[in-house]
Coordinates of C-alpha atoms in Angstrom, one line a residue:
F1 CA 12.3 146.8 246.2
G2 CA 8.7 148.1 247.1
T3 CA 8.4 150.1 244.3
A4 CA 8.9 148.9 240.2
L5 CA 11.5 148.1 238.7
S6 CA 12.9 148.4 234.7
G7 CA 16.2 148.0 232.7
T8 CA 17.6 150.7 230.3
F9 CA 18.5 148.6 227.6
P10 CA 20.1 150.8 225.1
Y11 CA 22.9 151.9 227.6
A12 CA 23.5 148.1 229.3
E13 CA 26.3 146.7 228.8
V14 CA 24.7 143.3 229.9
A15 CA 22.0 142.8 228.8
V16 CA 20.4 139.3 230.1
F17 CA 16.4 138.4 229.1
V18 CA 15.1 135.6 231.2
G19 CA 11.7 133.9 229.6
K20 CA 11.3 136.4 227.4
N21 CA 11.3 138.0 224.3
P22 CA 11.7 140.3 223.0
W23 CA 11.8 140.8 219.4
Q24 CA 8.2 139.9 219.2
S25 CA 6.9 141.2 222.9
H26 CA 8.4 144.1 222.8
G27 CA 8.6 145.4 226.3
F28 CA 10.4 148.6 226.0
Q29 CA 10.7 151.3 223.3
R30 CA 12.5 151.1 220.2
A31 CA 12.5 146.8 220.8
R32 CA 13.9 145.5 217.6
P33 CA 16.9 148.0 216.8
V34 CA 17.7 148.6 220.5
L35 CA 18.1 144.4 220.0
R36 CA 20.8 145.1 217.0
E37 CA 22.6 147.8 219.0
I38 CA 23.9 145.6 221.5
A39 CA 24.4 141.9 219.5
S40 CA 26.3 144.6 217.1
D41 CA 28.8 146.1 219.6
P42 CA 31.7 143.4 220.6
N43 CA 31.6 145.1 223.8
R44 CA 28.2 144.4 224.9
T45 CA 26.5 141.3 225.9
L46 CA 23.5 140.1 224.8
I47 CA 22.3 136.4 227.4
V48 CA 18.7 134.9 226.6
I49 CA 17.6 132.0 228.9
D50 CA 15.4 130.4 227.3
P51 CA 14.4 126.8 226.1
C52 CA 12.9 127.4 223.2
R53 CA 15.6 129.3 219.9
T54 CA 13.7 132.7 219.5
E55 CA 14.7 135.3 217.3
T56 CA 16.0 137.0 220.3
A57 CA 18.1 133.7 221.1
E58 CA 19.6 133.3 217.6
M59 CA 21.3 137.2 218.7
A60 CA 22.6 136.3 222.0
D61 CA 26.0 135.8 222.2
Y62 CA 25.1 133.2 225.2
H63 CA 21.5 131.4 224.8
L64 CA 21.0 129.6 227.9
R65 CA 18.9 126.9 225.7
V66 CA 17.1 125.2 229.1
R67 CA 15.3 122.1 229.2
P68 CA 11.7 123.2 229.6
G69 CA 10.8 124.5 233.6
T70 CA 14.6 124.4 235.1
D71 CA 15.1 127.9 234.8
A72 CA 15.4 128.1 238.7
F73 CA 18.4 126.0 238.5
C74 CA 19.6 127.6 235.4
L75 CA 19.1 130.9 237.7
A76 CA 20.5 129.2 241.3
A77 CA 23.5 127.7 239.3
I78 CA 24.8 131.1 238.4
L79 CA 24.0 132.8 241.5
G80 CA 26.1 130.0 243.3
V81 CA 29.2 130.6 240.6
M82 CA 29.0 134.8 241.7
V83 CA 29.0 134.2 245.1
Q84 CA 31.4 130.9 245.7
E85 CA 33.5 132.9 243.6
D86 CA 33.5 136.1 245.7
L87 CA 32.5 138.3 242.2
P88 CA 29.8 140.6 244.6
D89 CA 31.0 143.9 245.2
H90 CA 30.7 144.0 249.4
D91 CA 31.3 147.6 250.1
Y92 CA 27.6 147.9 248.0
I93 CA 25.7 144.7 250.1
R94 CA 26.7 146.6 252.9
D95 CA 26.0 150.1 251.4
R96 CA 23.0 149.1 250.2
T97 CA 21.4 145.8 251.2
Q98 CA 19.7 144.2 254.2
N99 CA 19.4 140.8 255.0
S100 CA 22.2 139.1 253.1
R101 CA 23.3 136.9 255.0
E102 CA 20.5 134.2 254.3
I103 CA 20.4 134.1 250.4
L104 CA 24.8 134.5 250.4
E105 CA 25.2 131.7 252.6
V106 CA 22.4 129.6 250.9
L107 CA 23.8 130.1 247.5
R108 CA 27.0 129.5 248.7
Q109 CA 25.7 125.8 249.6
V110 CA 24.4 125.6 245.4
P111 CA 26.1 122.1 243.4
V112 CA 27.3 124.8 240.8
S113 CA 28.2 121.8 238.1
D114 CA 24.8 119.7 239.2
Y115 CA 22.5 122.1 238.6
A116 CA 24.0 123.5 235.4
S117 CA 23.8 119.8 233.8
R118 CA 19.8 119.3 235.8
A119 CA 19.2 121.9 233.1
G120 CA 20.1 120.4 230.4
L121 CA 23.7 123.4 229.9
T122 CA 27.1 123.2 230.3
E123 CA 29.4 124.3 233.9
Q124 CA 31.2 126.4 231.6
M125 CA 28.3 128.1 229.9
V126 CA 27.2 128.3 233.4
R127 CA 30.3 130.4 234.5
E128 CA 31.2 132.4 232.4
V129 CA 27.7 133.3 232.3
G130 CA 28.0 134.1 235.5
R131 CA 31.6 136.4 235.4
R132 CA 30.1 138.5 232.7
I133 CA 27.1 139.7 234.8
A134 CA 29.3 140.2 237.2
R135 CA 32.0 142.1 236.3
S136 CA 29.8 144.1 234.1
S137 CA 29.9 148.0 234.3
S138 CA 25.5 147.6 233.8
V139 CA 23.0 145.7 233.5
S140 CA 19.1 145.0 232.5
V141 CA 17.5 142.5 233.5
Y142 CA 13.8 141.1 232.2
E143 CA 11.3 137.9 233.1
D144 CA 8.3 137.4 231.0
L145 CA 6.3 134.9 231.5
G146 CA 8.2 132.3 230.3
I147 CA 9.6 131.8 233.9
E148 CA 6.8 133.7 235.1
Q149 CA 4.0 130.7 234.1
S150 CA 6.4 127.7 234.3
L151 CA 7.5 125.7 237.3
H152 CA 8.8 127.8 240.4
S153 CA 7.1 130.8 239.3
T154 CA 7.3 133.1 242.0
L155 CA 10.9 131.5 243.0
N156 CA 12.5 132.2 239.3
S157 CA 11.3 135.7 239.6
Y158 CA 13.3 136.1 243.5
L159 CA 16.6 134.3 241.6
E160 CA 16.2 136.5 238.5
K161 CA 16.3 139.8 240.4
L162 CA 18.8 138.6 242.7
L163 CA 20.9 139.1 239.0
F164 CA 21.2 142.5 239.5
A165 CA 20.4 142.9 243.1
L166 CA 23.3 141.0 244.1
T167 CA 25.6 142.5 241.3
G168 CA 24.7 146.3 242.0
N169 CA 23.0 147.2 238.7
I170 CA 20.3 149.9 240.0
G171 CA 20.0 153.5 239.9
K172 CA 22.6 153.9 237.2
P173 CA 22.9 153.8 233.1
G174 CA 22.0 150.2 232.2
A175 CA 21.1 149.3 234.9
M176 CA 17.4 149.2 236.9
N177 CA 15.4 151.9 237.3
A178 CA 12.7 153.4 239.3
N179 CA 10.8 156.1 236.7
P180 CA 7.8 157.6 239.0
S181 CA 4.7 156.7 236.8
L182 CA 1.5 157.8 236.8
V183 CA -0.6 155.3 238.4
G184 CA 1.6 153.2 241.0
I185 CA 0.7 149.1 240.2
S186 CA 1.7 148.3 243.7
N187 CA 4.3 149.3 246.5
G188 CA 5.8 145.7 247.0
H189 CA 4.8 145.1 250.1
L190 CA 2.7 142.0 250.9
S191 CA -1.3 142.0 252.0
S192 CA -2.5 140.1 254.5
K193 CA -5.5 139.8 253.0
T194 CA -6.6 136.6 251.6
S195 CA -9.6 135.2 249.1
P196 CA -12.5 133.7 251.2
V197 CA -13.0 130.8 250.4
G198 CA -10.0 128.4 250.0
G199 CA -7.9 131.7 252.2
H200 CA -5.5 132.4 248.9
R201 CA -3.7 135.0 249.4
I202 CA -4.2 138.4 247.7
I203 CA -1.0 139.6 245.6
G204 CA -1.9 143.3 244.5
G205 CA -5.5 143.8 245.2
L206 CA -5.9 140.8 242.7
V207 CA -7.0 136.9 243.5
P208 CA -5.4 134.7 241.7
T209 CA -6.7 134.1 239.2
N210 CA -6.8 130.2 239.1
V211 CA -8.5 129.9 242.0
I212 CA -11.4 132.0 240.4
P213 CA -14.0 128.2 240.1
D214 CA -12.6 127.7 243.5
E215 CA -14.1 130.1 245.1
I216 CA -17.4 129.8 243.7
L217 CA -18.3 126.0 242.5
T218 CA -18.9 125.3 246.8
S219 CA -21.6 125.6 249.2
H220 CA -19.8 128.0 251.3
P221 CA -21.4 130.7 252.8
A222 CA -18.4 133.6 251.7
R223 CA -19.3 132.2 247.9
F224 CA -18.4 134.5 245.6
R225 CA -22.4 135.4 244.3
A226 CA -21.3 137.8 241.1
M227 CA -19.3 139.3 239.3
L228 CA -18.9 142.2 236.8
I229 CA -16.2 141.7 233.8
E230 CA -15.0 144.2 231.8
S231 CA -12.1 144.2 229.1
A232 CA -11.6 140.6 229.6
N233 CA -12.5 137.2 228.8
P234 CA -12.0 135.1 231.4
V235 CA -13.3 131.3 229.2
H236 CA -10.6 132.2 227.0
S237 CA -7.3 132.9 229.2
V238 CA -8.1 131.9 232.7
A239 CA -7.2 128.0 232.9
D240 CA -9.4 125.3 232.6
S241 CA -12.2 126.8 230.3
T242 CA -14.2 124.0 230.7
R243 CA -14.7 124.8 234.4
M244 CA -14.7 128.4 234.4
R245 CA -17.7 128.0 232.1
D246 CA -19.3 126.1 235.2
A247 CA -18.8 129.1 237.6
L248 CA -19.7 131.9 236.0
R249 CA -22.9 129.2 234.6
A250 CA -23.0 128.9 238.8
L251 CA -23.4 132.6 239.6
E252 CA -26.7 134.1 241.0
F253 CA -25.5 136.9 237.8
V254 CA -22.9 138.3 235.6
A255 CA -22.6 141.4 233.7
V256 CA -20.3 142.0 231.5
I257 CA -18.9 145.0 229.4
D258 CA -17.1 144.2 226.2
V259 CA -16.8 145.7 222.2
A260 CA -17.1 142.1 221.5
M261 CA -19.4 139.2 222.4
T262 CA -16.5 137.2 224.1
E263 CA -16.6 133.5 225.1
T264 CA -17.7 135.0 228.6
A265 CA -20.1 137.4 227.4
R266 CA -21.9 134.2 225.9
E267 CA -22.2 133.0 229.6
A268 CA -23.0 136.4 230.8
H269 CA -27.3 137.1 232.3
Y270 CA -26.2 141.0 230.8
V271 CA -23.7 142.4 228.1
L272 CA -23.0 146.0 227.8
P273 CA -21.5 147.2 225.1
A274 CA -18.8 149.7 224.9
C275 CA -17.6 151.6 222.6
S276 CA -13.9 150.6 221.0
Q277 CA -10.8 152.6 222.3
Y278 CA -10.8 154.4 218.9
E279 CA -14.2 155.8 220.2
N280 CA -13.4 156.5 223.0
W281 CA -11.4 158.7 225.5
E282 CA -8.3 155.9 226.7
A283 CA -4.7 155.9 227.7
T284 CA -1.6 153.5 228.8
F285 CA -0.1 153.5 232.4
F286 CA 2.8 151.5 231.6
G287 CA 5.7 151.5 229.2
A288 CA 5.9 155.0 228.3
S289 CA 9.8 155.7 230.0
I290 CA 12.0 157.8 228.0
F291 CA 15.9 158.2 228.8
D292 CA 18.7 159.4 227.7
Q293 CA 22.8 158.7 229.9
K294 CA 22.2 161.7 232.5
E295 CA 18.8 161.1 233.3
L296 CA 15.8 159.2 233.6
R297 CA 11.6 160.8 232.4
N298 CA 7.9 159.8 231.5
S299 CA 5.6 160.2 229.5
F300 CA 1.8 160.2 229.1
T301 CA -0.5 160.0 226.3
L302 CA -4.3 160.8 226.7
R303 CA -6.0 160.1 223.5
A304 CA -9.2 161.3 222.4
P305 CA -11.8 159.4 220.7
I306 CA -10.7 160.2 216.6
L307 CA -15.3 158.1 215.6
D308 CA -17.9 158.1 216.7
P309 CA -19.7 155.6 219.2
L310 CA -21.7 152.6 216.8
P311 CA -25.3 152.4 217.6
G312 CA -26.1 150.8 220.7
T313 CA -22.6 151.3 222.2
L314 CA -22.1 153.2 225.2
P315 CA -18.2 155.3 226.5
E316 CA -17.2 152.9 229.4
A317 CA -17.2 156.0 232.1
E318 CA -20.7 156.1 231.2
I319 CA -22.0 152.6 231.5
H320 CA -20.1 152.5 235.2
R321 CA -21.7 156.4 235.5
R322 CA -25.2 154.6 235.0
L323 CA -24.8 151.6 237.1
V324 CA -23.1 153.5 240.1
R325 CA -26.1 155.8 240.5
Q326 CA -28.1 152.9 239.6
I327 CA -27.3 151.2 242.8
G328 CA -27.2 154.7 244.9
A329 CA -23.7 155.1 245.1
L330 CA -24.4 158.5 243.7
T331 CA -26.8 161.2 243.9
D332 CA -27.9 164.5 242.8
K333 CA -27.3 165.3 246.3
D334 CA -24.3 164.9 246.2
V335 CA -23.8 166.5 242.2
E336 CA -25.0 169.6 242.6
P337 CA -22.6 171.2 245.5
L338 CA -19.7 169.7 243.0
R339 CA -21.1 171.1 239.4
E340 CA -21.8 174.1 241.3
A341 CA -18.5 174.7 242.2
A342 CA -16.4 173.6 239.0
S343 CA -18.2 176.2 237.0
E344 CA -16.5 179.2 239.4
G345 CA -13.5 177.4 237.9
R346 CA -11.3 174.6 239.5
A347 CA -9.7 175.7 242.7
A348 CA -13.6 176.1 243.5
F349 CA -14.3 172.4 242.9
A350 CA -10.7 171.1 243.9
S351 CA -12.4 172.6 247.3
E352 CA -15.3 171.9 247.7
L353 CA -14.4 168.4 247.0
A354 CA -12.4 168.1 249.4
R355 CA -14.3 168.9 251.6
M356 CA -17.1 166.3 250.9
V357 CA -14.4 164.0 250.4
S358 CA -13.6 164.7 254.1
E359 CA -16.6 164.3 255.2
R360 CA -18.1 160.8 253.3
P361 CA -14.9 159.3 252.4
Q362 CA -16.7 156.8 250.9
L363 CA -16.7 159.3 247.7
S364 CA -13.0 157.9 247.0
E365 CA -14.0 154.5 246.1
I366 CA -16.1 155.9 242.7
M367 CA -14.0 158.7 242.1
P368 CA -13.1 158.4 238.7
V369 CA -17.4 158.6 238.4
L370 CA -17.8 161.6 240.6
L371 CA -14.8 163.1 238.3
Y372 CA -16.9 162.0 234.8
E373 CA -20.1 163.7 235.6
T374 CA -19.2 166.7 237.8
L375 CA -15.4 168.5 236.5
G376 CA -16.3 166.6 232.9
P377 CA -18.7 168.7 231.7
S378 CA -16.7 171.9 232.3
L379 CA -14.4 170.4 229.6
G380 CA -16.8 169.9 226.8
A381 CA -19.4 167.9 225.5
G382 CA -17.5 164.6 224.3
N383 CA -14.8 165.4 226.9
E384 CA -16.3 164.1 230.4
A385 CA -14.6 161.5 230.9
A386 CA -10.8 162.8 229.9
A387 CA -12.0 164.4 233.8
A388 CA -10.7 161.0 235.1
V389 CA -7.4 162.2 234.8
W390 CA -7.0 165.3 236.8
D391 CA -7.0 163.0 240.7
V392 CA -4.7 161.3 238.6
V393 CA -2.7 163.7 238.9
H394 CA -3.2 165.6 241.8
N395 CA -2.0 162.6 243.3
F396 CA 0.9 162.5 241.4
A397 CA 1.9 165.9 241.5
G398 CA 1.5 165.7 245.4
K399 CA 4.3 162.5 245.8
N400 CA 6.7 163.6 243.6
A401 CA 6.5 168.2 242.3
E402 CA 10.6 168.0 242.3
A403 CA 10.2 165.5 239.2
L404 CA 8.0 167.1 237.9
R405 CA 9.7 170.5 238.5
C406 CA 12.4 169.3 236.3
T407 CA 9.8 169.1 233.2
G408 CA 9.3 172.7 233.1
F409 CA 6.6 172.8 234.6
A410 CA 6.3 175.4 237.7
G411 CA 4.1 176.6 241.0
P412 CA 3.7 175.7 243.8
G413 CA 1.0 173.2 245.2
D414 CA -2.4 172.2 244.2
K415 CA -1.2 174.5 241.2
L416 CA 1.2 172.5 239.9
G417 CA -1.0 169.5 239.2
E418 CA -3.5 172.1 237.6
A419 CA -0.4 172.8 235.1
L420 CA 0.2 168.9 234.5
F421 CA -3.5 168.3 233.6
D422 CA -3.9 171.5 231.9
A423 CA -0.8 170.2 229.0
I424 CA -2.1 166.3 229.4
F425 CA -5.7 168.1 228.9
E426 CA -4.4 170.1 225.7
N427 CA -1.4 168.1 223.9
R428 CA -3.0 165.1 222.0
S429 CA 0.5 164.5 221.3
G430 CA 1.4 163.3 225.0
V431 CA 3.4 165.4 228.2
V432 CA 7.0 164.5 229.4
Y433 CA 4.9 165.0 232.5
S434 CA 8.7 163.0 234.6
A435 CA 12.7 163.8 235.3
S436 CA 15.3 162.8 237.6
R437 CA 18.5 161.5 237.7
Y438 CA 19.3 157.8 237.9
E439 CA 20.8 157.5 241.4
E440 CA 17.0 159.0 242.7
T441 CA 16.0 155.2 242.4
W442 CA 17.4 154.5 245.6
N443 CA 14.7 157.4 247.1
R444 CA 12.1 155.3 246.3
I445 CA 13.3 151.8 246.7
S446 CA 12.0 151.3 250.3
S447 CA 13.9 152.2 253.4
G448 CA 16.6 153.0 250.4
R449 CA 17.7 149.6 250.6
V450 CA 16.9 146.0 249.0
N451 CA 16.1 143.6 251.1
L452 CA 17.8 140.7 249.5
T453 CA 16.1 137.8 251.7
I454 CA 13.0 136.6 250.8
T455 CA 11.7 134.0 254.0
E456 CA 9.2 132.4 252.1
L457 CA 11.2 131.0 249.9
I458 CA 14.7 130.0 250.7
P459 CA 12.4 126.6 252.2
E460 CA 12.0 126.2 248.6
L461 CA 15.3 127.2 247.0
K462 CA 16.9 124.8 249.3
S463 CA 14.3 121.9 247.9
L464 CA 16.1 122.1 244.5
Q465 CA 18.7 119.9 245.7
D466 CA 15.9 117.4 246.6
E467 CA 14.5 117.5 243.2
Y468 CA 15.2 116.2 239.4
P469 CA 13.8 117.3 236.0
S470 CA 11.2 114.4 234.9
S471 CA 9.0 112.8 233.4
D472 CA 5.7 110.8 233.2
P473 CA 5.7 108.7 230.7
E474 CA 1.7 109.2 230.3
F475 CA 2.1 112.5 229.0
P476 CA 6.0 112.4 227.6
F477 CA 5.8 116.4 226.5
V478 CA 5.9 119.2 228.1
L479 CA 3.7 122.0 226.2
S480 CA 4.3 125.9 226.2
A481 CA 0.6 127.6 226.0
G482 CA 0.3 130.9 224.2
Q483 CA 3.5 130.8 222.9
R484 CA 4.2 135.0 221.1
R485 CA 4.7 134.6 217.9
S486 CA 4.5 137.5 214.5
G487 CA 1.0 136.6 213.7
T488 CA -1.1 136.3 217.4
A489 CA -2.5 139.5 219.1
N490 CA -3.7 137.8 222.5
T491 CA -7.3 138.1 221.7
I492 CA -7.4 142.2 220.8
I493 CA -8.7 140.6 216.8
R494 CA -10.9 138.4 217.1
D495 CA -11.4 138.0 212.8
P496 CA -8.7 135.0 211.4
K497 CA -8.6 136.7 208.8
W498 CA -5.9 139.1 209.8
R499 CA -3.4 136.3 210.2
P500 CA -3.2 133.9 206.6
K501 CA 0.9 132.3 207.3
D502 CA -0.9 130.7 210.1
P503 CA -4.8 130.7 210.3
H504 CA -4.5 126.7 212.3
G505 CA -1.8 127.7 214.7
A506 CA -0.1 125.1 214.5
L507 CA 1.4 123.2 217.0
W508 CA 5.0 123.8 216.7
M509 CA 7.4 120.2 217.3
S510 CA 11.0 119.4 216.8
P511 CA 12.2 117.8 213.6
V512 CA 13.7 115.0 216.3
D513 CA 10.0 114.2 217.7
A514 CA 8.4 115.2 214.1
S515 CA 10.2 111.6 213.3
E516 CA 9.7 109.7 215.5
L517 CA 5.6 110.0 215.7
G518 CA 6.0 109.8 211.5
I519 CA 4.3 113.0 210.8
Q520 CA 5.3 116.2 208.9
S521 CA 4.5 120.2 208.8
G522 CA 0.8 120.2 208.4
S523 CA 0.0 116.4 209.7
R524 CA -2.9 116.3 211.5
V525 CA -2.1 115.9 215.6
R526 CA -4.2 115.2 219.0
V527 CA -2.5 117.5 222.3
I528 CA -3.8 115.2 225.0
T529 CA -3.3 116.8 229.1
K530 CA -4.6 115.3 232.0
R531 CA -7.2 117.5 231.9
A532 CA -8.9 117.8 227.7
S533 CA -7.9 116.7 224.0
A534 CA -7.4 119.1 220.9
E535 CA -7.0 118.8 217.3
T536 CA -3.8 120.3 215.9
I537 CA -2.1 120.9 212.6
V538 CA 2.1 120.2 213.3
D539 CA 5.0 122.8 211.9
V540 CA 7.8 121.3 212.6
S541 CA 10.6 123.3 214.0
D542 CA 13.5 123.2 215.6
R543 CA 13.1 126.0 217.6
M544 CA 11.8 123.5 219.7
L545 CA 14.1 121.4 222.1
P546 CA 13.2 117.5 221.5
G547 CA 10.3 116.0 223.9
H548 CA 8.9 120.2 224.1
V549 CA 5.9 121.8 222.1
A550 CA 4.3 124.9 221.6
L551 CA 0.9 126.3 220.5
P552 CA 0.8 130.3 220.1
N553 CA -1.7 132.7 222.2
G554 CA -4.9 134.3 220.3
T555 CA -6.1 131.8 219.4
G556 CA -9.6 129.4 219.9
L557 CA -11.8 131.9 219.6
W558 CA -15.7 132.2 217.6
Y559 CA -16.0 133.8 214.8
P560 CA -18.9 134.1 212.2
D561 CA -18.1 133.4 208.7
R562 CA -19.6 135.9 205.8
E563 CA -23.2 134.0 206.3
G564 CA -23.1 134.9 209.6
Q565 CA -22.5 131.3 210.8
E566 CA -20.2 130.8 213.1
F567 CA -16.6 128.5 214.1
L568 CA -14.3 128.3 216.0
H569 CA -10.2 129.1 214.5
G570 CA -7.9 127.0 216.5
V571 CA -7.2 125.4 219.3
S572 CA -7.8 127.6 222.7
P573 CA -5.2 126.8 225.2
N574 CA -7.0 126.9 228.7
E575 CA -9.2 124.1 227.7
L576 CA -6.1 122.0 228.0
T577 CA -5.5 123.5 231.4
A578 CA -5.9 122.3 235.0
T579 CA -7.0 125.1 237.8
G580 CA -4.7 123.3 240.5
H581 CA -1.8 123.5 237.9
R582 CA -0.4 126.7 239.5
D583 CA 2.1 128.0 242.1
W584 CA 2.2 127.3 245.4
F585 CA 2.2 130.8 246.9
A586 CA 1.3 133.3 244.4
G587 CA -1.3 131.2 242.3
T588 CA 0.5 132.1 239.0
P589 CA -0.9 129.4 236.6
F590 CA 1.9 127.1 234.9
H591 CA 1.0 127.8 231.5
K592 CA 3.8 127.7 229.8
H593 CA 4.9 123.7 231.2
I594 CA 2.0 121.7 230.7
P595 CA 2.8 117.7 230.9
A596 CA 1.2 116.0 227.3
R597 CA 1.1 113.8 225.5
I598 CA 0.6 113.7 221.1
E599 CA -1.3 111.6 219.2
R600 CA -1.1 110.6 215.4
L601 CA -3.8 111.7 213.2
R602 CA -4.4 109.4 210.4

């Protein structure tokens, strides 16, 4: 697409969730009320593809309860129905897509009945779902970690997008749309950059997390030697925690910036304590889309601190400034002309900044720090960090002037960006900064056409015909690690006292499996994978298919008791995972499909 598309679920005739449980993980505004509205409307359809009977699946008109790891077969079968029954709009494919011939030919050859069976589904349900999606007036689709962190990860995402790309559900209410955001994640173009040791693809500027230890634990001359880790906990969140700890210990230098003494911070040479979000200027650059049946809008909120920092902590902006200064990337000589210009007004500041960056382009790499030091003081004491948004809004205004003017902002050129910055800084409850018609989505798609064939993924799609789902007798269960539940919150809240309903982070298991193992809710078991083992308790749940078990996210953290003695609370899922268990294309970990064995403990 060349841009990110998201669903407008409140107006969708058909809503499809693939490996996604928005009842718990949300992903769009008013998720629970919107789900109820769709489920209660006889003219609308809710479709869920998920091996687990989630809260969202319980509301669905169609719950395609696939065998774990067979999502690609299910999606290919649905698409096969569409193409083989000639359901796509040929005029749309001709006018709005490109490179359609190869993928359409592959989908014509999909053995629908066979693939449905391999996925544990009936052919009838698959055909009904394919027809319902293809014949509806509007479809919104949402994929999540359930398929992204499972077998055929990248292929799953490709096939999921074909559900709406083949059926013309782009650029209209209730369908998939591109809403301009202040900060874009990626332009969708594949970079040729690779990691220095393993030659792994760098996508969106990111090295795949599962290969990071391999880029360190080697004698290769280009190996990573140091890491600066900010607001991240890779010892807990990256596959194979043991190997990640070994990798950090092998580095010459590790510094961590965080609000807590995390599992990663314990491995660092230096820990720089940061203020919490309540003591800091902060914002998010996603999740603020608002819309009606006529237009898409987007809003942004810059949140000011409401508490004073704790002693010994600093705002991240100040930590960044000190680090940049210490390494010599910014000097008084750089700062003084800009501070003087800022005292004369924003126009003078913008002119001087443009001159300096044209002469020294490397300054653009530290722009947030540069603005914090120079424009920041002009915003008033304690407000300096807000200056980082100034450059962001000017870039947005330069690229999306019409969308900005449609919200009521006026003025030519730089004045448009200045007006937006002032509004964001002064309005602490947020500002609507873009408005556009749904059909303008097509202006944001590269070349105005959808590229239907991703050549690199076609061989994998074809190879599904030779793949039959099976299990290893030594590890007969599929473990989904990091399941989202009502009592989990990633690792945002480390104190286990807030989680009274499930303090141990129980292993969910089907009644069939529990009966065969002679266990019940509350029984202790050992979970064994090819990498390691852990002990936990069981919660018998008919939400799970036989052979499928799950551990929640957000557990396995060290936290002190009242006496200051630290305890490990729950199982850390990544103590059980392996870095090599990942997608061949993007390196995405298969956290939702880990071969495992369960043993009852006496």
